PDB file of C-alpha atoms and ligand atoms in Angstrom:
ATOM      1  CA  PRO A 248      73.148 134.693 113.953  1.00 36.00           C
ATOM      2  CA  SER A 249      71.095 131.740 112.912  1.00 41.00           C
ATOM      3  CA  ILE A 250      71.926 128.226 113.907  1.00 46.00           C
ATOM      4  CA  THR A 251      71.615 127.065 110.331  1.00 48.00           C
ATOM      5  CA  ARG A 252      75.245 127.928 109.773  1.00 51.00           C
ATOM      6  CA  GLY A 253      77.645 125.508 111.411  1.00 49.00           C
ATOM      7  CA  ALA A 254      75.110 123.237 113.108  1.00 56.00           C
ATOM      8  CA  THR A 255      72.761 120.785 111.511  1.00 59.00           C
ATOM      9  CA  VAL A 256      69.925 118.936 113.187  1.00 72.00           C
ATOM     10  CA  GLU A 257      68.298 115.652 112.237  1.00 80.00           C
ATOM     11  CA  ILE A 258      67.690 112.188 113.652  1.00 91.00           C
ATOM     12  CA  PRO A 259      70.349 110.258 111.746  1.00 93.00           C
ATOM     13  CA  LYS A 260      69.368 107.180 109.770  1.00 94.00           C
ATOM     14  CA  VAL A 261      72.561 105.201 110.230  1.00 96.00           C
ATOM     15  CA  SER A 262      72.272 102.241 112.597  1.00 96.00           C
ATOM     16  CA  TRP A 263      74.738 100.100 114.580  1.00 96.00           C
ATOM     17  CA  ASP A 264      74.514  97.480 111.811  1.00 96.00           C
ATOM     18  CA  ASP A 265      75.929  99.936 109.303  1.00 97.00           C
ATOM     19  CA  ILE A 266      79.190  99.926 111.229  1.00 98.00           C
ATOM     20  CA  GLY A 267      81.499  96.951 110.745  1.00 97.00           C
ATOM     21  CA  GLY A 268      83.470  95.633 113.736  1.00 96.00           C
ATOM     22  CA  LEU A 269      83.805  97.581 117.024  1.00 97.00           C
ATOM     23  CA  LYS A 270      81.423  95.296 118.893  1.00 96.00           C
ATOM     24  CA  ASP A 271      82.598  96.215 122.399  1.00 96.00           C
ATOM     25  CA  LEU A 272      82.702  99.897 121.599  1.00 97.00           C
ATOM     26  CA  LYS A 273      79.147  99.832 120.288  1.00 97.00           C
ATOM     27  CA  LYS A 274      78.058  98.119 123.509  1.00 97.00           C
ATOM     28  CA  LYS A 275      79.766 100.800 125.614  1.00 96.00           C
ATOM     29  CA  LEU A 276      78.097 103.546 123.613  1.00 96.00           C
ATOM     30  CA  GLN A 277      74.737 101.847 123.895  1.00 95.00           C
ATOM     31  CA  GLN A 278      75.030 101.862 127.665  1.00 94.00           C
ATOM     32  CA  ALA A 279      76.468 105.363 127.933  1.00 93.00           C
ATOM     33  CA  VAL A 280      74.306 107.107 125.345  1.00 93.00           C
ATOM     34  CA  GLU A 281      71.297 105.011 124.452  1.00 92.00           C
ATOM     35  CA  TRP A 282      70.354 103.793 127.946  1.00 92.00           C
ATOM     36  CA  PRO A 283      70.209 107.152 129.777  1.00 90.00           C
ATOM     37  CA  ILE A 284      67.874 108.441 127.078  1.00 89.00           C
ATOM     38  CA  LYS A 285      65.748 105.337 126.579  1.00 89.00           C
ATOM     39  CA  HIS A 286      65.681 104.233 130.198  1.00 89.00           C
ATOM     40  CA  ALA A 287      65.751 107.573 131.989  1.00 86.00           C
ATOM     41  CA  ASP A 288      63.304 106.189 134.601  1.00 88.00           C
ATOM     42  CA  ALA A 289      65.622 103.370 135.560  1.00 91.00           C
ATOM     43  CA  PHE A 290      68.502 105.791 136.039  1.00 89.00           C
ATOM     44  CA  ALA A 291      66.307 108.033 138.179  1.00 88.00           C
ATOM     45  CA  ARG A 292      65.022 105.054 140.193  1.00 93.00           C
ATOM     46  CA  LEU A 293      68.529 103.951 141.090  1.00 94.00           C
ATOM     47  CA  GLY A 294      69.770 107.483 141.507  1.00 91.00           C
ATOM     48  CA  ILE A 295      72.452 107.156 138.845  1.00 88.00           C
ATOM     49  CA  SER A 296      73.420 110.356 137.147  1.00 84.00           C
ATOM     50  CA  PRO A 297      74.210 109.589 133.518  1.00 85.00           C
ATOM     51  CA  ILE A 298      77.470 110.772 132.036  1.00 88.00           C
ATOM     52  CA  ARG A 299      77.300 113.984 130.043  1.00 90.00           C
ATOM     53  CA  GLY A 300      80.124 113.659 127.600  1.00 94.00           C
ATOM     54  CA  VAL A 301      81.915 111.001 125.578  1.00 96.00           C
ATOM     55  CA  LEU A 302      85.178 111.656 123.777  1.00 96.00           C
ATOM     56  CA  LEU A 303      85.952 109.450 120.792  1.00 97.00           C
ATOM     57  CA  HIS A 304      89.524 109.498 119.596  1.00 96.00           C
ATOM     58  CA  GLY A 305      91.421 107.679 116.912  1.00 95.00           C
ATOM     59  CA  PRO A 306      92.739 108.020 113.371  1.00 95.00           C
ATOM     60  CA  PRO A 307      90.621 109.699 110.668  1.00 94.00           C
ATOM     61  CA  GLY A 308      88.102 107.673 108.701  1.00 96.00           C
ATOM     62  CA  CYS A 309      87.511 105.028 111.371  1.00 96.00           C
ATOM     63  CA  SER A 310      83.851 105.845 112.086  1.00 96.00           C
ATOM     64  CA  LYS A 311      83.885 108.296 115.013  1.00 97.00           C
ATOM     65  CA  THR A 312      81.232 110.455 113.340  1.00 96.00           C
ATOM     66  CA  THR A 313      79.267 107.427 112.196  1.00 97.00           C
ATOM     67  CA  LEU A 314      79.269 105.974 115.733  1.00 97.00           C
ATOM     68  CA  ALA A 315      77.912 109.233 117.134  1.00 97.00           C
ATOM     69  CA  LYS A 316      75.165 109.220 114.513  1.00 96.00           C
ATOM     70  CA  ALA A 317      74.306 105.577 115.158  1.00 97.00           C
ATOM     71  CA  ALA A 318      74.042 106.306 118.886  1.00 96.00           C
ATOM     72  CA  ALA A 319      71.649 109.168 118.133  1.00 96.00           C
ATOM     73  CA  HIS A 320      69.634 106.936 115.809  1.00 96.00           C
ATOM     74  CA  ALA A 321      69.392 104.190 118.427  1.00 95.00           C
ATOM     75  CA  ALA A 322      68.233 106.690 121.044  1.00 94.00           C
ATOM     76  CA  GLN A 323      65.990 108.469 118.516  1.00 94.00           C
ATOM     77  CA  ALA A 324      67.710 111.671 119.556  1.00 95.00           C
ATOM     78  CA  SER A 325      68.051 114.901 117.592  1.00 95.00           C
ATOM     79  CA  PHE A 326      71.596 115.209 116.336  1.00 95.00           C
ATOM     80  CA  PHE A 327      73.333 118.579 116.402  1.00 95.00           C
ATOM     81  CA  SER A 328      76.623 118.556 114.594  1.00 93.00           C
ATOM     82  CA  LEU A 329      79.261 121.237 115.064  1.00 93.00           C
ATOM     83  CA  SER A 330      82.761 121.454 113.728  1.00 91.00           C
ATOM     84  CA  GLY A 331      85.481 122.779 116.012  1.00 88.00           C
ATOM     85  CA  ALA A 332      87.405 124.082 113.020  1.00 87.00           C
ATOM     86  CA  GLU A 333      84.360 125.885 111.666  1.00 89.00           C
ATOM     87  CA  LEU A 334      83.543 127.542 114.996  1.00 87.00           C
ATOM     88  CA  TYR A 335      87.138 128.594 115.324  1.00 86.00           C
ATOM     89  CA  SER A 336      87.212 130.255 111.921  1.00 85.00           C
ATOM     90  CA  MET A 337      84.158 132.446 112.537  1.00 84.00           C
ATOM     91  CA  TYR A 338      84.116 136.125 113.387  1.00 81.00           C
ATOM     92  CA  VAL A 339      84.915 136.974 116.977  1.00 79.00           C
ATOM     93  CA  GLY A 340      81.905 136.186 119.121  1.00 86.00           C
ATOM     94  CA  GLU A 341      79.986 134.410 116.377  1.00 90.00           C
ATOM     95  CA  GLY A 342      81.351 130.991 117.289  1.00 89.00           C
ATOM     96  CA  GLU A 343      80.333 131.385 120.940  1.00 91.00           C
ATOM     97  CA  THR A 344      76.846 132.505 119.967  1.00 93.00           C
ATOM     98  CA  LEU A 345      76.477 129.529 117.685  1.00 92.00           C
ATOM     99  CA  LEU A 346      77.723 127.199 120.406  1.00 93.00           C
ATOM    100  CA  ARG A 347      75.258 128.592 122.946  1.00 94.00           C
ATOM    101  CA  ASN A 348      72.440 128.419 120.398  1.00 93.00           C
ATOM    102  CA  ALA A 349      73.233 124.780 119.690  1.00 93.00           C
ATOM    103  CA  PHE A 350      72.931 123.889 123.381  1.00 93.00           C
ATOM    104  CA  GLN A 351      69.732 125.869 123.674  1.00 93.00           C
ATOM    105  CA  ARG A 352      68.217 124.208 120.635  1.00 93.00           C
ATOM    106  CA  ALA A 353      69.358 120.817 121.906  1.00 93.00           C
ATOM    107  CA  ARG A 354      67.566 121.435 125.214  1.00 91.00           C
ATOM    108  CA  LEU A 355      64.373 122.304 123.373  1.00 91.00           C
ATOM    109  CA  ALA A 356      64.643 119.308 121.062  1.00 91.00           C
ATOM    110  CA  ALA A 357      65.656 116.809 123.781  1.00 90.00           C
ATOM    111  CA  PRO A 358      66.496 114.002 123.706  1.00 92.00           C
ATOM    112  CA  SER A 359      69.492 115.348 121.845  1.00 94.00           C
ATOM    113  CA  ILE A 360      73.053 114.573 121.064  1.00 95.00           C
ATOM    114  CA  ILE A 361      75.468 117.382 120.357  1.00 95.00           C
ATOM    115  CA  PHE A 362      78.410 116.188 118.309  1.00 95.00           C
ATOM    116  CA  PHE A 363      81.678 118.107 118.005  1.00 94.00           C
ATOM    117  CA  ASP A 364      84.010 117.105 115.246  1.00 94.00           C
ATOM    118  CA  GLU A 365      87.655 118.205 115.609  1.00 92.00           C
ATOM    119  CA  VAL A 366      86.989 119.251 119.191  1.00 91.00           C
ATOM    120  CA  ASP A 367      90.745 119.645 119.734  1.00 88.00           C
ATOM    121  CA  VAL A 368      90.640 122.894 117.762  1.00 87.00           C
ATOM    122  CA  LEU A 369      88.540 124.583 120.432  1.00 80.00           C
ATOM    123  CA  ALA A 370      89.826 122.584 123.341  1.00 75.00           C
ATOM    124  CA  ALA A 371      93.523 122.856 122.693  1.00 70.00           C
ATOM    125  CA  LYS A 372      95.678 123.102 125.796  1.00 67.00           C
ATOM    126  CA  ARG A 373      95.704 126.640 127.072  1.00 63.00           C
ATOM    127  CA  GLY A 374      98.811 128.718 127.165  1.00 57.00           C
ATOM    128  CA  GLY A 375     100.409 126.892 124.266  1.00 53.00           C
ATOM    129  CA  SER A 376     100.894 129.905 122.049  1.00 53.00           C
ATOM    130  CA  SER A 377     100.945 133.645 122.453  1.00 53.00           C
ATOM    131  CA  SER A 378      99.068 134.560 119.288  1.00 56.00           C
ATOM    132  CA  SER A 379      95.689 136.259 119.442  1.00 57.00           C
ATOM    133  CA  ASN A 380      94.124 133.070 118.075  1.00 60.00           C
ATOM    134  CA  VAL A 381      94.572 131.526 121.507  1.00 62.00           C
ATOM    135  CA  THR A 382      92.006 133.964 122.834  1.00 80.00           C
ATOM    136  CA  VAL A 383      89.487 132.787 120.255  1.00 80.00           C
ATOM    137  CA  ALA A 384      90.008 129.156 121.257  1.00 81.00           C
ATOM    138  CA  GLU A 385      89.973 130.047 124.967  1.00 85.00           C
ATOM    139  CA  ARG A 386      86.691 131.847 124.666  1.00 87.00           C
ATOM    140  CA  LEU A 387      85.134 128.986 122.743  1.00 88.00           C
ATOM    141  CA  LEU A 388      86.451 126.504 125.276  1.00 89.00           C
ATOM    142  CA  SER A 389      85.115 128.439 128.233  1.00 89.00           C
ATOM    143  CA  THR A 390      81.711 128.710 126.525  1.00 92.00           C
ATOM    144  CA  LEU A 391      81.724 124.975 125.929  1.00 91.00           C
ATOM    145  CA  LEU A 392      82.659 124.279 129.563  1.00 90.00           C
ATOM    146  CA  THR A 393      79.914 126.579 130.851  1.00 91.00           C
ATOM    147  CA  GLU A 394      77.349 124.911 128.617  1.00 91.00           C
ATOM    148  CA  MET A 395      78.457 121.429 129.626  1.00 90.00           C
ATOM    149  CA  ASP A 396      78.262 122.359 133.305  1.00 88.00           C
ATOM    150  CA  GLY A 397      74.762 123.669 132.657  1.00 87.00           C
ATOM    151  CA  LEU A 398      73.690 120.239 131.427  1.00 84.00           C
ATOM    152  CA  GLU A 399      73.529 119.044 135.018  1.00 74.00           C
ATOM    153  CA  GLN A 400      69.887 120.040 135.220  1.00 69.00           C
ATOM    154  CA  ALA A 401      69.056 119.178 131.630  1.00 72.00           C
ATOM    155  CA  LYS A 402      67.738 115.710 130.898  1.00 79.00           C
ATOM    156  CA  GLY A 403      68.409 113.665 127.806  1.00 88.00           C
ATOM    157  CA  ILE A 404      71.268 115.711 126.392  1.00 92.00           C
ATOM    158  CA  LEU A 405      74.664 114.250 125.752  1.00 93.00           C
ATOM    159  CA  VAL A 406      77.764 115.703 124.216  1.00 95.00           C
ATOM    160  CA  LEU A 407      79.875 113.502 121.982  1.00 96.00           C
ATOM    161  CA  ALA A 408      83.134 114.776 120.607  1.00 96.00           C
ATOM    162  CA  ALA A 409      85.733 113.435 118.223  1.00 96.00           C
ATOM    163  CA  THR A 410      89.407 114.123 117.784  1.00 94.00           C
ATOM    164  CA  ASN A 411      92.460 112.709 116.060  1.00 92.00           C
ATOM    165  CA  ARG A 412      94.665 114.459 118.616  1.00 90.00           C
ATOM    166  CA  PRO A 413      93.519 113.507 122.134  1.00 88.00           C
ATOM    167  CA  ARG A 414      96.781 114.679 123.672  1.00 87.00           C
ATOM    168  CA  ALA A 415      96.068 118.245 122.536  1.00 85.00           C
ATOM    169  CA  ILE A 416      92.914 118.471 124.616  1.00 86.00           C
ATOM    170  CA  ASP A 417      92.763 120.777 127.616  1.00 83.00           C
ATOM    171  CA  ALA A 418      92.562 118.959 130.948  1.00 86.00           C
ATOM    172  CA  ALA A 419      89.569 121.106 131.923  1.00 85.00           C
ATOM    173  CA  LEU A 420      87.430 119.079 129.512  1.00 87.00           C
ATOM    174  CA  MET A 421      88.396 115.856 131.251  1.00 87.00           C
ATOM    175  CA  ARG A 422      87.123 116.865 134.693  1.00 86.00           C
ATOM    176  CA  PRO A 423      84.245 114.872 136.164  1.00 84.00           C
ATOM    177  CA  GLY A 424      80.906 115.840 134.671  1.00 83.00           C
ATOM    178  CA  ARG A 425      82.433 116.690 131.332  1.00 90.00           C
ATOM    179  CA  PHE A 426      83.974 114.021 129.100  1.00 92.00           C
ATOM    180  CA  ASP A 427      83.685 111.209 131.627  1.00 90.00           C
ATOM    181  CA  LEU A 428      84.072 108.487 129.068  1.00 93.00           C
ATOM    182  CA  VAL A 429      86.998 108.411 126.658  1.00 94.00           C
ATOM    183  CA  LEU A 430      86.901 105.746 123.971  1.00 96.00           C
ATOM    184  CA  TYR A 431      89.576 104.846 121.459  1.00 96.00           C
ATOM    185  CA  VAL A 432      88.220 104.012 118.022  1.00 97.00           C
ATOM    186  CA  PRO A 433      90.928 101.878 116.425  1.00 95.00           C
ATOM    187  CA  PRO A 434      91.535 101.166 112.753  1.00 96.00           C
ATOM    188  CA  PRO A 435      89.684  97.992 111.767  1.00 97.00           C
ATOM    189  CA  ASP A 436      91.264  94.589 112.374  1.00 96.00           C
ATOM    190  CA  LEU A 437      90.787  91.677 109.957  1.00 97.00           C
ATOM    191  CA  GLU A 438      87.344  90.732 111.248  1.00 97.00           C
ATOM    192  CA  ALA A 439      86.183  94.355 111.190  1.00 98.00           C
ATOM    193  CA  ARG A 440      87.516  94.916 107.660  1.00 98.00           C
ATOM    194  CA  HIS A 441      85.576  91.893 106.501  1.00 98.00           C
ATOM    195  CA  GLU A 442      82.403  93.258 108.110  1.00 98.00           C
ATOM    196  CA  ILE A 443      82.988  96.734 106.655  1.00 98.00           C
ATOM    197  CA  LEU A 444      83.364  95.230 103.171  1.00 98.00           C
ATOM    198  CA  LEU A 445      80.113  93.327 103.721  1.00 98.00           C
ATOM    199  CA  VAL A 446      78.348  96.554 104.776  1.00 97.00           C
ATOM    200  CA  HIS A 447      79.550  98.515 101.764  1.00 97.00           C
ATOM    201  CA  THR A 448      78.823  95.786  99.210  1.00 97.00           C
ATOM    202  CA  ARG A 449      75.372  95.121 100.680  1.00 96.00           C
ATOM    203  CA  ASN A 450      73.617  96.919  97.835  1.00 95.00           C
ATOM    204  CA  MET A 451      76.068  95.895  95.117  1.00 96.00           C
ATOM    205  CA  LYS A 452      75.778  92.961  92.741  1.00 96.00           C
ATOM    206  CA  VAL A 453      78.828  90.915  93.644  1.00 97.00           C
ATOM    207  CA  SER A 454      79.961  87.896  91.601  1.00 96.00           C
ATOM    208  CA  ASP A 455      80.439  84.513  93.307  1.00 96.00           C
ATOM    209  CA  ASP A 456      84.152  84.618  92.568  1.00 96.00           C
ATOM    210  CA  VAL A 457      84.646  87.472  95.048  1.00 97.00           C
ATOM    211  CA  ASP A 458      86.134  86.438  98.393  1.00 97.00           C
ATOM    212  CA  LEU A 459      85.704  89.398 100.726  1.00 98.00           C
ATOM    213  CA  ARG A 460      87.649  87.585 103.432  1.00 98.00           C
ATOM    214  CA  GLN A 461      90.668  87.536 101.150  1.00 97.00           C
ATOM    215  CA  ILE A 462      90.200  91.234 100.348  1.00 97.00           C
ATOM    216  CA  ALA A 463      90.038  91.944 104.089  1.00 98.00           C
ATOM    217  CA  GLU A 464      93.288  90.033 104.577  1.00 97.00           C
ATOM    218  CA  ALA A 465      94.966  92.023 101.811  1.00 96.00           C
ATOM    219  CA  THR A 466      93.911  95.438 103.123  1.00 96.00           C
ATOM    220  CA  GLU A 467      95.785  95.722 106.399  1.00 95.00           C
ATOM    221  CA  LEU A 468      95.882  99.332 107.728  1.00 94.00           C
ATOM    222  CA  PHE A 469      92.995 100.400 105.499  1.00 96.00           C
ATOM    223  CA  THR A 470      90.455 102.541 107.352  1.00 97.00           C
ATOM    224  CA  GLY A 471      86.691 102.128 107.098  1.00 97.00           C
ATOM    225  CA  ALA A 472      86.557 105.203 104.891  1.00 97.00           C
ATOM    226  CA  GLU A 473      89.193 103.735 102.575  1.00 97.00           C
ATOM    227  CA  LEU A 474      87.356 100.418 102.369  1.00 98.00           C
ATOM    228  CA  GLU A 475      84.149 102.256 101.546  1.00 97.00           C
ATOM    229  CA  GLY A 476      86.037 104.130  98.805  1.00 97.00           C
ATOM    230  CA  LEU A 477      87.474 100.858  97.548  1.00 98.00           C
ATOM    231  CA  CYS A 478      84.013  99.339  97.126  1.00 97.00           C
ATOM    232  CA  ARG A 479      82.780 102.394  95.261  1.00 97.00           C
ATOM    233  CA  GLU A 480      85.810 102.369  92.985  1.00 97.00           C
ATOM    234  CA  VAL A 481      85.349  98.658  92.257  1.00 97.00           C
ATOM    235  CA  GLY A 482      81.913  99.493  90.878  1.00 96.00           C
ATOM    236  CA  MET A 483      83.387 102.302  88.777  1.00 97.00           C
ATOM    237  CA  VAL A 484      86.115 100.046  87.356  1.00 96.00           C
ATOM    238  CA  ALA A 485      83.514  97.455  86.365  1.00 96.00           C
ATOM    239  CA  LEU A 486      81.448 100.132  84.636  1.00 96.00           C
ATOM    240  CA  ARG A 487      84.416 101.698  82.875  1.00 96.00           C
ATOM    241  CA  GLU A 488      85.260  98.274  81.527  1.00 95.00           C
ATOM    242  CA  ASP A 489      81.700  97.587  80.421  1.00 94.00           C
ATOM    243  CA  ILE A 490      78.920 100.071  80.957  1.00 95.00           C
ATOM    244  CA  SER A 491      76.367  97.227  80.819  1.00 93.00           C
ATOM    245  CA  ALA A 492      78.190  95.114  83.452  1.00 92.00           C
ATOM    246  CA  ALA A 493      75.755  93.131  85.633  1.00 93.00           C
ATOM    247  CA  VAL A 494      78.121  92.285  88.509  1.00 96.00           C
ATOM    248  CA  VAL A 495      81.448  93.292  90.013  1.00 97.00           C
ATOM    249  CA  CYS A 496      84.040  90.512  89.908  1.00 96.00           C
ATOM    250  CA  ASN A 497      87.099  89.481  91.845  1.00 97.00           C
ATOM    251  CA  ARG A 498      89.259  90.927  89.063  1.00 96.00           C
ATOM    252  CA  HIS A 499      87.821  94.405  89.691  1.00 97.00           C
ATOM    253  CA  PHE A 500      88.496  94.118  93.419  1.00 97.00           C
ATOM    254  CA  GLN A 501      92.101  93.076  92.776  1.00 97.00           C
ATOM    255  CA  ILE A 502      92.724  95.947  90.331  1.00 96.00           C
ATOM    256  CA  VAL A 503      91.445  98.528  92.794  1.00 96.00           C
ATOM    257  CA  LYS A 504      93.111  96.997  95.836  1.00 95.00           C
ATOM    258  CA  ASP A 505      96.493  96.970  94.085  1.00 94.00           C
ATOM    259  CA  SER A 506      96.077 100.610  93.083  1.00 94.00           C
ATOM    260  CA  LEU A 507      95.468 101.862  96.642  1.00 92.00           C
ATOM    261  CA  LYS A 508      97.862 102.506  99.503  1.00 90.00           C
ATOM    262  CA  PRO A 509      96.522 103.080 103.017  1.00 89.00           C
ATOM    263  CA  ALA A 510      97.194 106.508 104.501  1.00 89.00           C
ATOM    264  CA  LEU A 511      97.849 105.049 107.956  1.00 85.00           C
ATOM    265  CA  SER A 512     101.093 103.438 108.945  1.00 85.00           C
ATOM    266  CA  ASN A 513     101.811 101.241 111.957  1.00 78.00           C
ATOM    267  CA  THR A 514     103.111 104.242 113.852  1.00 72.00           C
ATOM    268  CA  ASP A 515      99.715 105.986 113.672  1.00 72.00           C
ATOM    269  CA  ILE A 516      98.098 103.355 115.816  1.00 67.00           C
ATOM    270  CA  ASP A 517      97.838 104.190 119.538  1.00 65.00           C
TER     271      ASP A 517
HETATM  272  P1  ATP B 719      87.290 111.911 110.689  1.00 62.04           P
HETATM  273  O1  ATP B 719      88.203 111.831 111.872  1.00 62.04           O
HETATM  274  O2  ATP B 719      88.015 112.102 109.397  1.00 62.04           O
HETATM  275  O3  ATP B 719      86.132 112.840 110.874  1.00 62.04           O
HETATM  276  P2  ATP B 719      85.706 109.604 111.378  1.00 62.04           P
HETATM  277  O4  ATP B 719      86.490 108.710 112.268  1.00 62.04           O
HETATM  278  O5  ATP B 719      84.688 110.488 111.998  1.00 62.04           O
HETATM  279  O6  ATP B 719      86.686 110.445 110.478  1.00 62.04           O
HETATM  280  P3  ATP B 719      83.590 108.704 109.693  1.00 62.04           P
HETATM  281  O7  ATP B 719      83.328 110.058 109.117  1.00 62.04           O
HETATM  282  O8  ATP B 719      82.618 108.171 110.665  1.00 62.04           O
HETATM  283  O9  ATP B 719      85.032 108.665 110.297  1.00 62.04           O
HETATM  284  O10 ATP B 719      83.742 107.631 108.534  1.00 62.04           O
HETATM  285  C1  ATP B 719      84.030 107.997 107.218  1.00 62.04           C
HETATM  286  C2  ATP B 719      83.335 107.049 106.257  1.00 62.04           C
HETATM  287  O11 ATP B 719      83.894 105.754 106.370  1.00 62.04           O
HETATM  288  C3  ATP B 719      81.857 106.919 106.533  1.00 62.04           C
HETATM  289  O12 ATP B 719      81.167 107.192 105.348  1.00 62.04           O
HETATM  290  C4  ATP B 719      81.641 105.479 106.946  1.00 62.04           C
HETATM  291  O13 ATP B 719      80.561 104.925 106.276  1.00 62.04           O
HETATM  292  C5  ATP B 719      82.912 104.775 106.553  1.00 62.04           C
HETATM  293  N1  ATP B 719      83.345 103.887 107.664  1.00 62.04           N
HETATM  294  C6  ATP B 719      84.333 104.136 108.557  1.00 62.04           C
HETATM  295  N2  ATP B 719      84.427 103.147 109.457  1.00 62.04           N
HETATM  296  C7  ATP B 719      83.457 102.245 109.129  1.00 62.04           C
HETATM  297  C8  ATP B 719      83.014 101.008 109.688  1.00 62.04           C
HETATM  298  N3  ATP B 719      83.602 100.484 110.778  1.00 62.04           N
HETATM  299  N4  ATP B 719      81.973 100.378 109.092  1.00 62.04           N
HETATM  300  C9  ATP B 719      81.375 100.892 108.002  1.00 62.04           C
HETATM  301  N5  ATP B 719      81.741 102.050 107.437  1.00 62.04           N
HETATM  302  C10 ATP B 719      82.765 102.720 107.974  1.00 62.04           C
END
């Protein structure tokens, strides 16, 4: 089967500056992902073996995928994206073949980052259920483990994975040499929400009466994805009101903000 189904490859365009907040996390990813690729010589000189896998966990819509892409952009690495759910839903054997192909292609295209979204689907704790589906997940997991172990000799390949359910992940993936670094990607705090609003209004014409700080204060528990949606909707409201509108105003922001409820609640936060 061809790799074109299920895995896409590109050097992403998104940069660290496109992500609001998360300063420390970006720094950690720079050191764990960008450095081993950009400064491979320095690692070799000091005899440091770079980590092979990073697990990002946290609520949906808080930039796990975007962080992985920004890391690939910063390292100018090819980005292979695979979805755990998609692999899982394929015909028996097809998912494993695709997985192996992705690692092979990543080796050829190195430096590369292989990104797994919803990794919990293929790395769910073993022995949890007796249905035949467990076998599918087990086979995918063992393929993934074999491939990750094989990265020992490969240079410039890193595996990044994302999950909303870190507790569901099989302990085998957490052994040394696999996902050595586990990072929590939290929902944005006030400062981060302000920065996210700045990022997503960067290309918009915003009236002077708009106070993004105030909007950030009034959007507690909103995720980055929801704030991005809010900005888009603000533009739509302005246009619906007047198709020749030149700017978006505070009024538009207030209308949209009041119409939205965040999907997260305080109990979703680790
Ligand atoms: P999921 O778990 O649902 O896959 P995720 O954590 O991977 O979500 P992303 O797909 O990276 O989240 O983010 C969704 C959208 O929200 C992206 O288009 C991104 O631009 C925006 N977004 C999320 N967080 C931020 C942020 N901190 N700064 C700027 N944009 C953000």
